[in-house]
Short mmCIF file of C-alpha atoms and ligand atoms in Angstrom, two decimals:
data_model
loop_
_atom_site.label_atom_id
_atom_site.label_comp_id
_atom_site.label_asym_id
_atom_site.label_seq_id
_atom_site.Cartn_x
_atom_site.Cartn_y
_atom_site.Cartn_z
CA UNK W 12 -105.68 -69.10 46.52
CA UNK W 13 -107.12 -71.28 49.28
CA UNK W 14 -104.89 -69.54 51.83
CA UNK W 15 -105.98 -66.11 50.63
CA UNK W 16 -109.61 -67.17 50.93
CA UNK W 17 -109.09 -68.54 54.46
CA UNK W 18 -107.34 -65.35 55.51
CA UNK W 19 -110.27 -63.27 54.29
CA UNK W 20 -112.75 -65.51 56.14
CA UNK W 21 -110.70 -65.02 59.27
CA UNK W 22 -110.79 -61.23 58.88
CA UNK W 23 -114.55 -61.38 58.38
CA UNK W 24 -115.02 -63.35 61.60
CA UNK W 25 -113.07 -60.66 63.49
CA UNK W 26 -115.10 -57.81 62.04
CA UNK W 27 -111.95 -56.73 60.19
CA UNK W 28 -112.87 -57.38 56.54
CA UNK W 29 -112.64 -54.29 54.31
CA UNK W 30 -115.05 -53.97 51.39
CA UNK W 31 -115.88 -51.25 48.88
CA UNK W 32 -119.04 -49.14 48.75
CA UNK W 33 -119.90 -47.47 45.44
CA UNK W 34 -121.22 -43.93 45.35
CA UNK W 35 -123.45 -43.09 42.38
CA UNK W 36 -123.22 -39.62 40.85
CA UNK W 37 -121.33 -36.52 42.04
CA UNK W 38 -119.56 -36.28 45.42
CA UNK W 39 -122.06 -33.92 47.04
CA UNK W 40 -123.16 -33.52 50.69
CA UNK W 41 -125.74 -36.22 49.98
CA UNK W 42 -124.99 -39.17 47.68
CA UNK W 43 -126.74 -42.24 46.31
CA UNK W 44 -125.44 -45.42 47.89
CA UNK W 45 -126.88 -48.79 46.85
CA UNK W 46 -130.00 -47.04 45.57
CA UNK W 47 -130.65 -44.93 48.68
CA UNK W 48 -129.88 -41.30 49.34
CA UNK W 49 -127.57 -40.89 52.34
CA UNK W 50 -125.95 -37.96 54.13
CA UNK W 51 -122.24 -38.17 53.29
CA UNK W 52 -120.32 -37.78 56.55
CA UNK W 53 -117.04 -39.46 55.59
CA UNK W 54 -115.66 -37.51 52.65
CA UNK W 55 -112.53 -35.34 52.72
CA UNK W 56 -114.18 -33.03 50.16
CA UNK W 57 -114.53 -30.57 53.04
CA UNK W 58 -115.32 -27.43 51.05
CA UNK W 59 -117.56 -29.24 48.57
CA UNK W 60 -115.32 -28.31 45.63
CA UNK W 61 -115.15 -31.78 44.00
CA UNK W 62 -118.40 -31.10 42.15
CA UNK W 63 -118.11 -27.29 41.93
CA UNK W 64 -119.10 -25.85 38.52
CA UNK W 65 -116.02 -23.57 38.37
CA UNK W 66 -113.69 -26.55 38.79
CA UNK W 67 -115.62 -28.71 36.33
CA UNK W 68 -115.50 -25.93 33.76
CA UNK W 69 -111.78 -25.32 34.31
CA UNK W 70 -111.08 -29.04 34.00
CA UNK W 71 -113.04 -29.30 30.74
CA UNK W 72 -111.39 -26.17 29.32
CA UNK W 73 -107.88 -27.47 30.15
CA UNK W 74 -108.71 -30.84 28.58
CA UNK W 75 -110.09 -29.23 25.41
CA UNK W 76 -106.99 -27.07 25.07
CA UNK W 77 -104.22 -29.46 26.19
CA UNK W 78 -105.67 -32.96 25.76
CA UNK W 79 -106.36 -35.81 28.14
CA UNK W 80 -102.96 -37.22 29.00
CA UNK W 81 -99.54 -35.75 29.77
CA UNK W 82 -97.84 -38.58 27.89
CA UNK W 83 -94.71 -38.99 30.02
CA UNK W 84 -93.07 -38.36 33.36
CA UNK W 85 -92.04 -34.82 34.24
CA UNK W 86 -88.34 -35.22 33.37
CA UNK W 87 -89.10 -36.70 29.95
CA UNK W 88 -91.77 -34.74 28.04
CA UNK W 89 -94.51 -34.65 30.67
CA UNK W 90 -93.89 -31.13 32.01
CA UNK W 91 -96.60 -28.95 30.51
CA UNK W 92 -97.34 -25.23 30.93
CA UNK W 93 -100.07 -26.03 33.47
CA UNK W 94 -97.63 -27.88 35.74
CA UNK W 95 -95.45 -24.79 35.82
CA UNK W 96 -98.42 -22.46 36.41
CA UNK W 97 -99.77 -24.60 39.23
CA UNK W 98 -96.37 -24.80 40.92
CA UNK W 99 -96.00 -21.02 40.78
CA UNK W 100 -99.51 -20.64 42.19
CA UNK W 101 -98.77 -23.01 45.08
CA UNK W 102 -95.43 -21.33 45.91
CA UNK W 103 -97.21 -17.95 46.01
CA UNK W 104 -100.00 -19.43 48.16
CA UNK W 105 -97.54 -20.80 50.72
CA UNK W 106 -95.07 -17.91 50.34
CA UNK W 107 -92.11 -20.15 49.46
CA UNK W 108 -89.45 -19.89 46.75
CA UNK W 109 -90.74 -22.88 44.83
CA UNK W 110 -93.13 -25.82 44.75
CA UNK W 111 -93.30 -29.26 43.15
CA UNK W 112 -96.45 -31.14 42.23
CA UNK W 113 -96.71 -34.88 42.95
CA UNK W 114 -99.25 -37.40 41.68
CA UNK W 115 -100.82 -38.00 45.10
CA UNK W 116 -100.20 -37.35 48.76
CA UNK W 117 -98.96 -40.90 49.12
CA UNK W 118 -96.47 -40.38 46.28
CA UNK W 119 -95.43 -37.02 47.74
CA UNK W 120 -94.66 -38.25 51.26
CA UNK W 121 -92.81 -41.35 50.11
CA UNK W 122 -90.95 -39.36 47.43
CA UNK W 123 -90.06 -36.37 49.62
CA UNK W 124 -88.68 -38.41 52.51
CA UNK W 125 -86.84 -40.86 50.25
CA UNK W 126 -85.43 -38.06 48.10
CA UNK W 127 -84.38 -35.69 50.86
CA UNK W 128 -83.24 -37.85 53.76
CA UNK W 129 -80.16 -40.11 53.81
CA UNK W 130 -79.41 -43.17 55.95
CA UNK W 131 -76.98 -41.02 58.01
CA UNK W 132 -79.85 -38.68 59.00
CA UNK W 133 -82.39 -39.07 61.82
CA UNK W 134 -86.15 -38.60 61.40
CA UNK W 135 -88.36 -37.68 64.37
CA UNK W 136 -91.94 -38.71 63.60
CA UNK W 137 -95.20 -38.30 65.56
CA UNK W 138 -96.73 -41.62 66.60
CA UNK W 139 -100.00 -40.87 64.78
CA UNK W 140 -98.51 -39.69 61.48
CA UNK W 141 -100.17 -40.86 58.25
CA UNK W 142 -99.19 -44.23 56.76
CA UNK W 143 -97.56 -42.53 53.76
CA UNK W 144 -95.13 -40.75 56.11
CA UNK W 145 -94.33 -44.03 57.85
CA UNK W 146 -93.62 -45.63 54.46
CA UNK W 147 -91.51 -42.63 53.41
CA UNK W 148 -89.42 -42.92 56.58
CA UNK W 149 -88.76 -46.56 55.77
CA UNK W 150 -87.83 -45.80 52.16
CA UNK W 151 -85.37 -43.11 53.25
CA UNK W 152 -83.27 -45.69 55.11
CA UNK W 153 -82.79 -43.20 57.96
CA UNK W 154 -83.15 -44.13 61.61
CA UNK W 155 -86.67 -43.10 62.59
CA UNK W 156 -87.52 -42.19 66.16
CA UNK W 157 -91.25 -42.16 66.84
CA UNK W 158 -92.33 -39.75 69.61
CA UNK W 159 -95.60 -40.11 71.57
CA UNK W 160 -98.45 -38.19 69.96
CA UNK W 161 -97.96 -34.40 70.32
CA UNK W 162 -95.58 -34.93 73.25
CA UNK W 163 -93.06 -32.09 72.99
CA UNK W 164 -91.15 -33.02 76.15
CA UNK W 165 -90.58 -36.53 74.79
CA UNK W 166 -89.51 -35.12 71.43
CA UNK W 167 -87.05 -32.76 73.09
CA UNK W 168 -85.50 -35.63 75.08
CA UNK W 169 -84.97 -37.55 71.86
CA UNK W 170 -83.47 -34.52 70.10
CA UNK W 171 -81.16 -33.90 73.05
CA UNK W 172 -79.98 -37.50 73.21
CA UNK W 173 -79.33 -37.60 69.46
CA UNK W 174 -77.47 -34.26 69.46
CA UNK W 175 -74.59 -35.67 71.48
CA UNK W 176 -73.79 -38.21 68.78
CA UNK W 177 -74.99 -36.43 65.70
CA UNK W 178 -73.56 -37.33 62.29
CA UNK W 179 -76.25 -36.41 59.78
CA UNK W 180 -79.22 -34.04 59.63
CA UNK W 181 -82.38 -34.02 61.75
CA UNK W 182 -85.86 -33.91 60.22
CA UNK W 183 -89.02 -33.57 62.30
CA UNK W 184 -92.14 -34.67 60.43
CA UNK W 185 -95.76 -34.30 61.50
CA UNK W 186 -99.29 -34.19 60.19
CA UNK W 187 -100.70 -30.64 60.55
CA UNK W 188 -104.15 -32.06 61.30
CA UNK W 189 -104.08 -35.72 62.32
CA UNK W 190 -106.24 -37.62 59.89
CA UNK W 191 -107.98 -40.01 62.31
CA UNK W 192 -108.20 -37.78 65.42
CA UNK W 193 -108.80 -34.33 63.96
CA UNK W 194 -106.45 -32.69 66.44
CA UNK W 195 -103.56 -30.42 65.41
CA UNK W 196 -99.80 -30.61 65.79
CA UNK W 197 -98.43 -27.99 68.24
CA UNK W 198 -96.62 -26.22 65.40
CA UNK W 199 -95.39 -23.20 67.37
CA UNK W 200 -93.63 -25.52 69.83
CA UNK W 201 -92.31 -27.69 66.99
CA UNK W 202 -90.86 -24.61 65.28
CA UNK W 203 -89.09 -23.61 68.50
CA UNK W 204 -87.65 -27.11 68.90
CA UNK W 205 -86.52 -27.42 65.29
CA UNK W 206 -84.74 -24.07 65.59
CA UNK W 207 -83.07 -24.99 68.89
CA UNK W 208 -81.81 -28.34 67.57
CA UNK W 209 -81.13 -27.27 63.97
CA UNK W 210 -83.61 -29.67 62.43
CA UNK W 211 -85.80 -29.33 59.37
CA UNK W 212 -89.57 -29.31 59.97
CA UNK W 213 -91.91 -31.00 57.50
CA UNK W 214 -95.68 -30.55 57.91
CA UNK W 215 -98.16 -32.75 56.02
CA UNK W 216 -101.20 -30.51 55.81
CA UNK W 217 -103.46 -32.83 53.84
CA UNK W 218 -106.43 -31.90 56.05
CA UNK W 219 -105.56 -28.28 56.88
CA UNK W 220 -104.93 -26.95 53.37
CA UNK W 221 -107.82 -24.81 52.15
CA UNK W 222 -109.67 -25.17 55.45
CA UNK W 223 -107.67 -23.72 58.34
CA UNK W 224 -106.38 -20.20 58.86
CA UNK W 225 -108.07 -16.93 57.90
CA UNK W 226 -107.09 -17.41 54.23
CA UNK W 227 -107.05 -21.22 54.07
CA UNK W 228 -103.25 -21.57 54.04
CA UNK W 229 -103.62 -24.32 56.61
CA UNK W 230 -102.60 -25.35 60.11
CA UNK W 231 -99.41 -23.24 60.07
CA UNK W 232 -101.42 -20.10 59.24
CA UNK W 233 -103.90 -20.82 62.03
CA UNK W 234 -101.07 -21.35 64.51
CA UNK W 235 -99.12 -18.30 63.34
CA UNK W 236 -95.99 -19.94 61.93
CA UNK W 237 -96.52 -20.14 58.18
CA UNK W 238 -93.07 -18.72 57.38
CA UNK W 239 -91.16 -20.90 59.83
CA UNK W 240 -92.01 -24.33 58.42
CA UNK W 241 -89.31 -25.68 56.05
CA UNK W 242 -91.31 -28.23 54.08
CA UNK W 243 -95.01 -27.61 53.40
CA UNK W 244 -96.61 -30.74 52.03
CA UNK W 245 -100.29 -30.62 51.08
CA UNK W 246 -102.79 -32.46 48.94
CA UNK W 247 -105.10 -31.35 46.14
CA UNK W 248 -107.60 -34.18 46.56
CA UNK W 249 -109.24 -33.20 49.85
CA UNK W 250 -110.50 -29.66 50.54
CA UNK W 251 -109.30 -28.57 47.08
CA UNK W 252 -111.59 -31.15 45.49
CA UNK W 253 -109.16 -32.33 42.78
CA UNK W 254 -106.32 -34.86 42.85
CA UNK W 255 -102.58 -34.81 43.47
CA UNK W 256 -100.28 -33.18 46.02
CA UNK W 257 -97.40 -30.78 46.40
CA UNK W 258 -94.37 -29.71 48.35
CA UNK W 259 -93.73 -25.97 48.81
CA UNK W 260 -90.18 -25.21 49.98
CA UNK W 261 -86.86 -23.54 49.13
CA UNK W 262 -85.66 -23.82 45.52
CA UNK W 263 -82.73 -26.05 46.52
CA UNK W 264 -85.12 -28.57 48.12
CA UNK W 265 -87.31 -28.67 45.02
CA UNK W 266 -84.29 -29.08 42.72
CA UNK W 267 -83.01 -31.92 44.89
CA UNK W 268 -86.33 -33.72 44.65
CA UNK W 269 -86.46 -33.27 40.87
CA UNK W 270 -83.14 -35.13 40.80
CA UNK W 271 -83.73 -37.76 43.46
CA UNK W 272 -87.38 -38.40 44.25
CA UNK W 273 -88.34 -41.75 42.77
CA UNK W 274 -92.13 -41.28 42.92
CA UNK W 275 -91.66 -37.97 41.05
CA UNK W 276 -89.16 -39.28 38.49
CA UNK W 277 -90.63 -42.67 37.61
CA UNK W 278 -94.32 -41.86 37.14
CA UNK W 279 -96.37 -40.20 34.39
CA UNK W 280 -97.25 -36.64 35.41
CA UNK W 281 -100.73 -35.35 36.32
CA UNK W 282 -103.00 -34.69 33.32
CA UNK W 283 -104.12 -31.21 32.17
CA UNK W 284 -107.73 -31.61 33.35
CA UNK W 285 -106.63 -32.11 36.96
CA UNK W 286 -104.13 -29.24 36.81
CA UNK W 287 -106.70 -26.84 35.34
CA UNK W 288 -109.19 -27.75 38.07
CA UNK W 289 -106.53 -27.31 40.78
CA UNK W 290 -105.71 -23.80 39.55
CA UNK W 291 -109.41 -22.92 39.74
CA UNK W 292 -109.59 -24.45 43.22
CA UNK W 293 -106.81 -22.17 44.51
CA UNK W 294 -108.60 -19.13 43.04
CA UNK W 295 -111.77 -20.19 44.81
CA UNK W 296 -110.10 -20.91 48.15
CA UNK W 297 -108.38 -17.51 47.98
CA UNK W 298 -111.55 -15.56 47.14
CA UNK W 299 -114.70 -14.57 49.03
CA UNK W 300 -116.45 -17.87 48.26
CA UNK W 301 -113.59 -19.76 49.89
CA UNK W 302 -113.91 -17.65 53.04
CA UNK W 303 -117.65 -18.21 53.08
CA UNK W 304 -117.28 -21.97 52.67
CA UNK W 305 -114.73 -22.13 55.47
CA UNK W 306 -117.20 -20.29 57.68
CA UNK W 307 -120.09 -22.67 56.87
CA UNK W 308 -117.80 -25.63 57.58
CA UNK W 309 -116.88 -24.16 60.96
CA UNK W 310 -120.57 -23.62 61.85
CA UNK W 311 -121.29 -27.28 61.02
CA UNK W 312 -118.24 -28.54 62.88
CA UNK W 313 -119.09 -26.66 66.04
CA UNK W 314 -122.72 -27.74 66.00
CA UNK W 315 -121.85 -31.40 65.44
CA UNK W 316 -118.95 -31.64 67.91
CA UNK W 317 -120.74 -29.76 70.71
CA UNK W 318 -123.85 -31.88 70.38
CA UNK W 319 -121.84 -35.12 70.60
CA UNK W 320 -119.75 -33.84 73.47
CA UNK W 321 -122.88 -32.89 75.41
CA UNK W 322 -123.97 -36.50 74.88
CA UNK W 323 -120.78 -37.67 76.60
CA UNK W 324 -118.85 -38.88 73.53
CA UNK W 325 -115.02 -38.97 73.54
CA UNK W 326 -113.94 -36.92 70.50
CA UNK W 327 -110.21 -37.75 70.88
CA UNK W 328 -109.25 -34.07 71.17
CA UNK W 329 -110.66 -33.11 67.77
CA UNK W 330 -110.58 -29.38 67.01
CA UNK W 331 -111.31 -29.56 63.28
CA UNK W 332 -113.80 -30.85 60.72
CA UNK W 333 -112.57 -34.39 61.40
CA UNK W 334 -114.66 -35.58 64.34
CA UNK W 335 -113.91 -39.10 65.59
CA UNK W 336 -116.46 -40.89 67.74
CA UNK W 337 -114.55 -43.44 69.80
CA UNK W 338 -116.24 -46.88 69.82
CA UNK W 339 -113.43 -49.24 70.91
CA UNK W 340 -113.56 -52.69 69.31
CA UNK W 341 -114.12 -53.59 65.63
CA UNK W 342 -117.41 -55.49 65.92
CA UNK W 343 -119.49 -52.80 67.69
CA UNK W 344 -117.86 -50.15 65.51
CA UNK W 345 -118.94 -51.81 62.29
CA UNK W 346 -122.37 -52.55 63.75
CA UNK W 347 -122.82 -48.85 64.57
CA UNK W 348 -121.73 -47.88 61.04
CA UNK W 349 -124.23 -50.37 59.56
CA UNK W 350 -127.10 -49.05 61.69
CA UNK W 351 -126.25 -45.47 60.76
CA UNK W 352 -126.23 -46.39 57.08
CA UNK W 353 -129.64 -48.04 57.44
CA UNK W 354 -130.83 -44.74 58.91
CA UNK W 355 -129.42 -42.75 55.97
CA UNK W 356 -126.05 -41.61 57.36
CA UNK W 357 -122.82 -42.69 55.72
CA UNK W 358 -119.90 -42.76 58.19
CA UNK W 359 -117.04 -45.25 57.95
CA UNK W 360 -115.90 -47.32 60.89
CA UNK W 361 -112.11 -47.11 61.26
CA UNK W 362 -110.16 -50.14 62.51
CA UNK W 363 -106.51 -51.20 62.93
CA UNK W 364 -104.02 -50.79 61.39
CA UNK W 365 -105.40 -47.33 60.52
CA UNK W 366 -105.89 -46.69 64.27
CA UNK W 367 -104.36 -48.50 67.29
CA UNK W 368 -106.09 -51.64 68.64
CA UNK W 369 -108.95 -50.81 71.02
CA UNK W 370 -109.24 -47.30 69.52
CA UNK W 371 -111.73 -48.09 66.72
CA UNK W 372 -113.99 -45.21 65.87
CA UNK W 373 -116.57 -43.74 63.60
CA UNK W 374 -114.67 -41.03 61.73
CA UNK W 375 -117.16 -38.32 60.84
CA UNK W 376 -116.12 -35.47 58.56
CA UNK W 377 -118.16 -32.33 57.97
CA UNK W 378 -118.60 -30.47 54.70
CA UNK W 379 -119.29 -26.78 54.02
CA UNK W 380 -122.46 -27.61 52.13
CA UNK W 381 -124.10 -29.82 54.73
CA UNK W 382 -127.19 -28.11 56.16
CA UNK W 383 -127.02 -27.39 59.91
CA UNK W 384 -130.33 -29.23 60.54
CA UNK W 385 -128.90 -32.33 58.81
CA UNK W 386 -125.76 -32.13 60.92
CA UNK W 387 -127.78 -31.76 64.14
CA UNK W 388 -130.01 -34.72 63.26
CA UNK W 389 -126.96 -36.85 62.42
CA UNK W 390 -125.35 -36.12 65.80
CA UNK W 391 -128.59 -37.03 67.60
CA UNK W 392 -128.84 -40.28 65.67
CA UNK W 393 -125.23 -41.19 66.50
CA UNK W 394 -125.94 -40.66 70.21
CA UNK W 395 -129.06 -42.82 69.95
CA UNK W 396 -127.25 -45.68 68.18
CA UNK W 397 -124.26 -45.55 70.55
CA UNK W 398 -126.63 -45.87 73.52
CA UNK W 399 -128.21 -49.01 72.03
CA UNK W 400 -124.90 -50.65 71.15
CA UNK W 401 -123.88 -53.84 72.98
CA UNK W 402 -120.56 -53.09 74.73
C1 PLP O 28 -104.91 -38.45 52.58
C2 PLP O 28 -103.58 -38.22 53.21
C3 PLP O 28 -102.41 -38.40 52.48
C4 PLP O 28 -102.42 -39.04 51.11
O1 PLP O 28 -102.89 -38.15 50.14
P1 PLP O 28 -103.52 -38.75 48.80
O2 PLP O 28 -103.50 -37.59 47.85
O3 PLP O 28 -104.88 -39.21 49.13
O4 PLP O 28 -102.63 -39.86 48.35
C5 PLP O 28 -101.22 -38.05 53.07
N1 PLP O 28 -101.17 -37.57 54.33
C6 PLP O 28 -102.28 -37.40 55.07
C7 PLP O 28 -102.18 -36.86 56.45
C8 PLP O 28 -103.52 -37.74 54.54
O5 PLP O 28 -104.61 -37.63 55.27
#
């Protein structure tokens, strides 16, 4: 215990201690934090669906009809009608043969990679992929080659080199939208490469699902290659406002995972309330309100990013609702976050290992139901605080 305590003290001295902040009430565009109302600029509830009345009603109705818990894992007695309905809905949404629901994005990525990839296979993984992908690569036992962020020439060299001594399969895995930079994977180029080198392509669209593309199908829709991605992973807890995750893919892939994926097999399935809400979320995303919310989000994103860019801030190539403000080292980053919070703006400072050393940042995320004047004021305040910061 003494060692644990010393280690924590050490982290604190380096500006690296992580602590929890409790939000009171519903996850809206403004929340109560430690008794003060603050503008919420660090939630992944991009479309504002987490507190939407349609989803709340659907969740309550599903709970009243089917109960609170699912009682078992999917392969035992925990597959309920709503699991099946949601999986059909997701497969239709992504235009694939089938889909499988997982308990979270973390469980999905670890379970998909472990269940699908063998030690004889090779995984090609973008340097800035999410931690759950990194863990999944490790669990798979396959050799994992990490290519520099979005560097297609480097990826092709690796694919070429591996082709000459190929034994197993190739899998290329990438975030659709990178979670800490807000930039997108070059999916059209990735599709061309995966076809040339006979690899499978897996896209984790945790941040694109519901948000990007004319109908919210995600990064692949926006970049015009929805039907050429093999494995569509997405989450239900971000823009969709619920909880859980999914893989949409060919039937044979889904059946393989049902037989092999440990995070799917050895965990109690999602409860009816969550499934009911997720079904309502897909209806909403697919309807006129979804389109309208995507448009409001884009207005806010543009306003916020342009204002910061005019102020000379490095936005790390962001092209989405995730807008990083590069601050460098941990201590000034956390100081900036504290000053912003004092001024009524809640943005988290992001430090290693979530981002590389020296690349600490304030990770701002916009929501559809922020007001443009609030977004503009927040950008101005960020510029003001950055200018005052000791470097
Ligand atoms: C959030 C996130 C996950 C994990 O999803 P959870 O449902 O929160 O477990 C996976 N991949 C990416 C890129 C993410 O941003």
